[in-house]
CSV table of C-alpha atoms in Angstrom, one decimal:
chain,number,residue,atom,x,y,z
L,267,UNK,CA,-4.1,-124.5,-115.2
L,268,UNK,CA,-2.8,-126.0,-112.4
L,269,UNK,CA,-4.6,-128.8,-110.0
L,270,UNK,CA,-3.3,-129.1,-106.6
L,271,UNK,CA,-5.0,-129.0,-103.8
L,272,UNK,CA,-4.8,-127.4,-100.1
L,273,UNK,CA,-2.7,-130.0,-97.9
L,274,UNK,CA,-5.0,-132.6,-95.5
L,275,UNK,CA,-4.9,-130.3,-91.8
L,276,UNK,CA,-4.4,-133.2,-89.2
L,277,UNK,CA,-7.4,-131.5,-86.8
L,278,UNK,CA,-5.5,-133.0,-83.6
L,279,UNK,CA,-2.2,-131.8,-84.7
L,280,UNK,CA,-3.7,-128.2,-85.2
L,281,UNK,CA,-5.6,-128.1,-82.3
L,282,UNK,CA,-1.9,-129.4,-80.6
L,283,UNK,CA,0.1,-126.9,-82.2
L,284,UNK,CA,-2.8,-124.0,-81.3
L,285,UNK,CA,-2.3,-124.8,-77.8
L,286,UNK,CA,1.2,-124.5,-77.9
L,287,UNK,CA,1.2,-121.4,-79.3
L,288,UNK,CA,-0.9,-120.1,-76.9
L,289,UNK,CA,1.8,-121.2,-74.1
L,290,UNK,CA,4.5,-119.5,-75.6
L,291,UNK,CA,2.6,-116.4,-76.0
L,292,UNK,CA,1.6,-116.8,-71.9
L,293,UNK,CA,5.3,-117.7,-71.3
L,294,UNK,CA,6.8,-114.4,-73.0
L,295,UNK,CA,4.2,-112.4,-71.4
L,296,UNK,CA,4.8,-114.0,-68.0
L,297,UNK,CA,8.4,-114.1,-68.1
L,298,UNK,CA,8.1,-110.2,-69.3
L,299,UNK,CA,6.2,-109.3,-65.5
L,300,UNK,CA,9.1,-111.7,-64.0
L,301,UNK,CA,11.4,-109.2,-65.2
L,302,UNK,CA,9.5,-106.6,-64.0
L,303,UNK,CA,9.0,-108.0,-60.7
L,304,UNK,CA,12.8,-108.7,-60.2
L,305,UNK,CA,14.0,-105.2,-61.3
L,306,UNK,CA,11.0,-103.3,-58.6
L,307,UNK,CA,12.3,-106.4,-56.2
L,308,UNK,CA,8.9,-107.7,-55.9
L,309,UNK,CA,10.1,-111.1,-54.9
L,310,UNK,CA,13.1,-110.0,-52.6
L,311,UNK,CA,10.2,-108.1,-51.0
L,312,UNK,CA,8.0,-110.8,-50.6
L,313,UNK,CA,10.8,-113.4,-50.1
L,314,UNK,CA,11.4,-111.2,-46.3
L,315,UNK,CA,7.8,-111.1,-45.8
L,316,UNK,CA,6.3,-113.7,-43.3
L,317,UNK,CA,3.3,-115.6,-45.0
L,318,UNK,CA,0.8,-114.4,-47.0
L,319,UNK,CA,0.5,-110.7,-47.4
L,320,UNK,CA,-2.4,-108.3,-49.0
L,321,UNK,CA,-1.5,-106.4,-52.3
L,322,UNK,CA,-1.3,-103.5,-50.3
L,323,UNK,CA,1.4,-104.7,-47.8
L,324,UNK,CA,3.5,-106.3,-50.5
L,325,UNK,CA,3.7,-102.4,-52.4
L,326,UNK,CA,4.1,-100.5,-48.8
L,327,UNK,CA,7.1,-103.1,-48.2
L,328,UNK,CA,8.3,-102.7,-51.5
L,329,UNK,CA,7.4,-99.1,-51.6
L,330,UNK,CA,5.8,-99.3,-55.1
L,331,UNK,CA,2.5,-98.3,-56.5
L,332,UNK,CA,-0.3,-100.7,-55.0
L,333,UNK,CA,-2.6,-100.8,-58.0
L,334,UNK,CA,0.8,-102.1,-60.7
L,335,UNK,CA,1.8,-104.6,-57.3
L,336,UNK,CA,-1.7,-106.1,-57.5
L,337,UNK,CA,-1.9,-106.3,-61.2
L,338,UNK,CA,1.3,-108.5,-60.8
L,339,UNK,CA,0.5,-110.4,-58.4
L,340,UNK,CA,-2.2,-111.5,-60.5
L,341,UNK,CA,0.2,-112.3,-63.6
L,342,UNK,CA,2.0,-114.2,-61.0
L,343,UNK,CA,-0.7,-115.8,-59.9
L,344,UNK,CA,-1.9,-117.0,-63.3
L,345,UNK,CA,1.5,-118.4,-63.9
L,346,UNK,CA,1.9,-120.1,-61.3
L,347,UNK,CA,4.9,-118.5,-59.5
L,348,UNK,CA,3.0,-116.4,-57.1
L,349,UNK,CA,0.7,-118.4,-54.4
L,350,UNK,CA,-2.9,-117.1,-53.4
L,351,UNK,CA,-5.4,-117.3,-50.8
L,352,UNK,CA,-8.4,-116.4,-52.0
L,353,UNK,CA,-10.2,-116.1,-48.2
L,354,UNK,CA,-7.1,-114.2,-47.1
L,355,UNK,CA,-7.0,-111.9,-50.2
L,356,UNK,CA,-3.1,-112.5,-49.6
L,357,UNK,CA,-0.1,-113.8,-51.5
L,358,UNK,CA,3.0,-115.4,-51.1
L,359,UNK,CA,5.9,-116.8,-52.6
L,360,UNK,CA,6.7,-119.8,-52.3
L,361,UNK,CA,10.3,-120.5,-50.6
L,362,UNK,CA,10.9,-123.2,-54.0
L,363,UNK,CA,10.3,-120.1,-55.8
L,364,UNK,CA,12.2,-117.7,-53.9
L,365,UNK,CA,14.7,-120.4,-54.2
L,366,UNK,CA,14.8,-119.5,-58.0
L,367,UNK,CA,13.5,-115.7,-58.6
L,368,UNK,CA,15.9,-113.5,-55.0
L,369,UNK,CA,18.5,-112.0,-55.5
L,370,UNK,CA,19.8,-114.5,-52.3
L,371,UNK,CA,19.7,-117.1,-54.9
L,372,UNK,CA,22.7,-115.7,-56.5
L,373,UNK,CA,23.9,-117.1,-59.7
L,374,UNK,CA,20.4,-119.5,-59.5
L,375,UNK,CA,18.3,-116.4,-60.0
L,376,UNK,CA,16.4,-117.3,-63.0
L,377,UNK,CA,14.0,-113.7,-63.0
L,378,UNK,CA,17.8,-112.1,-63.3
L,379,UNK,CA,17.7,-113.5,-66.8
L,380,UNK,CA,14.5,-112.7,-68.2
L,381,UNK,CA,15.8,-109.4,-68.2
L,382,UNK,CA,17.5,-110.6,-71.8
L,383,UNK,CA,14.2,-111.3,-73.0
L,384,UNK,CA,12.8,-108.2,-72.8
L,385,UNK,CA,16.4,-106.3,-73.7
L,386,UNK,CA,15.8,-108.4,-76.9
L,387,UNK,CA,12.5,-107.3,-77.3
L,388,UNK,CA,13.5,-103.8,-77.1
L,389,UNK,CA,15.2,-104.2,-80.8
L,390,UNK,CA,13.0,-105.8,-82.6
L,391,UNK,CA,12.1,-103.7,-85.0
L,392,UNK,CA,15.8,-102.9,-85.8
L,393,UNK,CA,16.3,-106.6,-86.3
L,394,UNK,CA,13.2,-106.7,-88.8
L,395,UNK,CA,15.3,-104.0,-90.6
L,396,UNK,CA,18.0,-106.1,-90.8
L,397,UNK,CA,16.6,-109.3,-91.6
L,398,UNK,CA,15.3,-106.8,-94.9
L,399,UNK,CA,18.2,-104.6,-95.3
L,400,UNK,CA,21.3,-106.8,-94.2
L,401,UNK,CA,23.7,-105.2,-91.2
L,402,UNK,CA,24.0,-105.6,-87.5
L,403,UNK,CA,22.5,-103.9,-84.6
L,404,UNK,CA,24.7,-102.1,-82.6
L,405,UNK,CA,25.7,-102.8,-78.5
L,406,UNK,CA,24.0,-99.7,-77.4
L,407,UNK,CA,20.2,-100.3,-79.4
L,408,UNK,CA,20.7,-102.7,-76.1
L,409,UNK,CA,20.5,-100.0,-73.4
L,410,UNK,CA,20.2,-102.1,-70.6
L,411,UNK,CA,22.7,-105.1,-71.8
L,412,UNK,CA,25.5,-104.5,-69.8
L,413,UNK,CA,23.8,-103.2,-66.7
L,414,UNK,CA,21.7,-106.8,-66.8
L,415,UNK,CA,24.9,-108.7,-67.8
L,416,UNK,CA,26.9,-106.8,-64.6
L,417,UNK,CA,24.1,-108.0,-62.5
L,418,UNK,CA,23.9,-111.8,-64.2
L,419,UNK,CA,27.8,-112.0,-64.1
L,420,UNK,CA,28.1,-110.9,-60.5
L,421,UNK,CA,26.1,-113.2,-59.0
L,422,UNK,CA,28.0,-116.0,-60.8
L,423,UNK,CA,31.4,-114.5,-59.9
L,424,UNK,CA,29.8,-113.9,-55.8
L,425,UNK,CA,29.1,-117.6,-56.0
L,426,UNK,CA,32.2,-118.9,-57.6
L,427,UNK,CA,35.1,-116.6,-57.0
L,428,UNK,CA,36.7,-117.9,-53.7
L,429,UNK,CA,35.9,-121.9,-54.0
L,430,UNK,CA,36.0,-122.4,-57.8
L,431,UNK,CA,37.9,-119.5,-59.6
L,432,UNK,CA,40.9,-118.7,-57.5
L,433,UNK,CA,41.8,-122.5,-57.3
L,434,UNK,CA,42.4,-122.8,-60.9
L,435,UNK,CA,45.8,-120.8,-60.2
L,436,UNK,CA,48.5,-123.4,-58.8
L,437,UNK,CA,49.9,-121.7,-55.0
L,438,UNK,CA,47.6,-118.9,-55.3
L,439,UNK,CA,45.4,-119.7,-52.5
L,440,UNK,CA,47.4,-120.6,-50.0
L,441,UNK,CA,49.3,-117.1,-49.9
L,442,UNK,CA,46.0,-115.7,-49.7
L,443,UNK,CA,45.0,-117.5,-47.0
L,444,UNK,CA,48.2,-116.6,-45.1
L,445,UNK,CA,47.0,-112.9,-44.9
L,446,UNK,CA,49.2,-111.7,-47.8
């Protein structure tokens, strides 16, 4: 018969570790409604929009569904990204945020990414197999990859084509530049 006994629990550590797991679950949820909002272009929409604006003039701008607008709006809220004014019944986005979730942000478009997140998401139950039964999982089990990774890529290649890329080739510019 054996005699060991359950490890100590550190109560402050567990009670650490609890709160952190809570976060992460908030984050992936959170970062799943950015993704959302960037695909409807929720922010570009409220990026254009001057001030705060109601639920209802955020969809009509957007041309969405008002009810799914307001629910995100109140994801958005929770985490932080989306400003409101609880006297106004209005929202806004900050222009630090727009700074980071618009499509004008170009390469610096963080809610572009989070698209991966949920395109990750979408196989998880194939990876599970795998992890089990050994094998890969195939490019198209991710149907949005490349249409995400065009839109991740372009930005970058907007942003770094002309100053950055086509330098790299000794005399090129300068032809180009000519009007050749």
């Amino acid at each position: 018969m054996s005699t060991t006994s359950a490890p100590e629990i550190d109560m402050e550590r567990l009670e650490s570790f609890g709160e952190k797991m809570v976060a992460i679950i908030n984050n992936g949820m959170a970062a799943n409604m950015i993704s959302i909002g960037h695909q409807v272009g929720l922010f570009d929409t409220m990026a254009g929009l001057p001030g705060h604006a109601t639920s209802q003039e955020i969809a009509d701008a957007a041309g969405l569904d008002e009810r799914y607008v307001r629910e995100w709006l109140g994801a958005m809220t929770t985490a932080g990204i989306v400003d409101y004014d609880g006297g106004k019944g209005a929202y806004a986005l900050p222009p630090e945020h727009a700074a980071m979730t618009t499509r004008a942000a170009g390469p610096n478009n963080f809610a572009s990414y989070t698209q991966f997140i949920t395109l990750c998401a979408g196989v998880e139950q194939e990876l599970v197999d795998k992890f089990r039964n050994g094998g890969g999982v195939p490019y198209s089990s991710f149907t949005r990859f490349h249409e995400a990774m065009r839109e991740v890529s372009g930005a970058v290649f907007d942003a770094t084509l002309v100053d950055v890329t086509l330098p790299l080739v000794p005399g090129l510019t300068e032809p180009l530049e000519s009007g050749i």
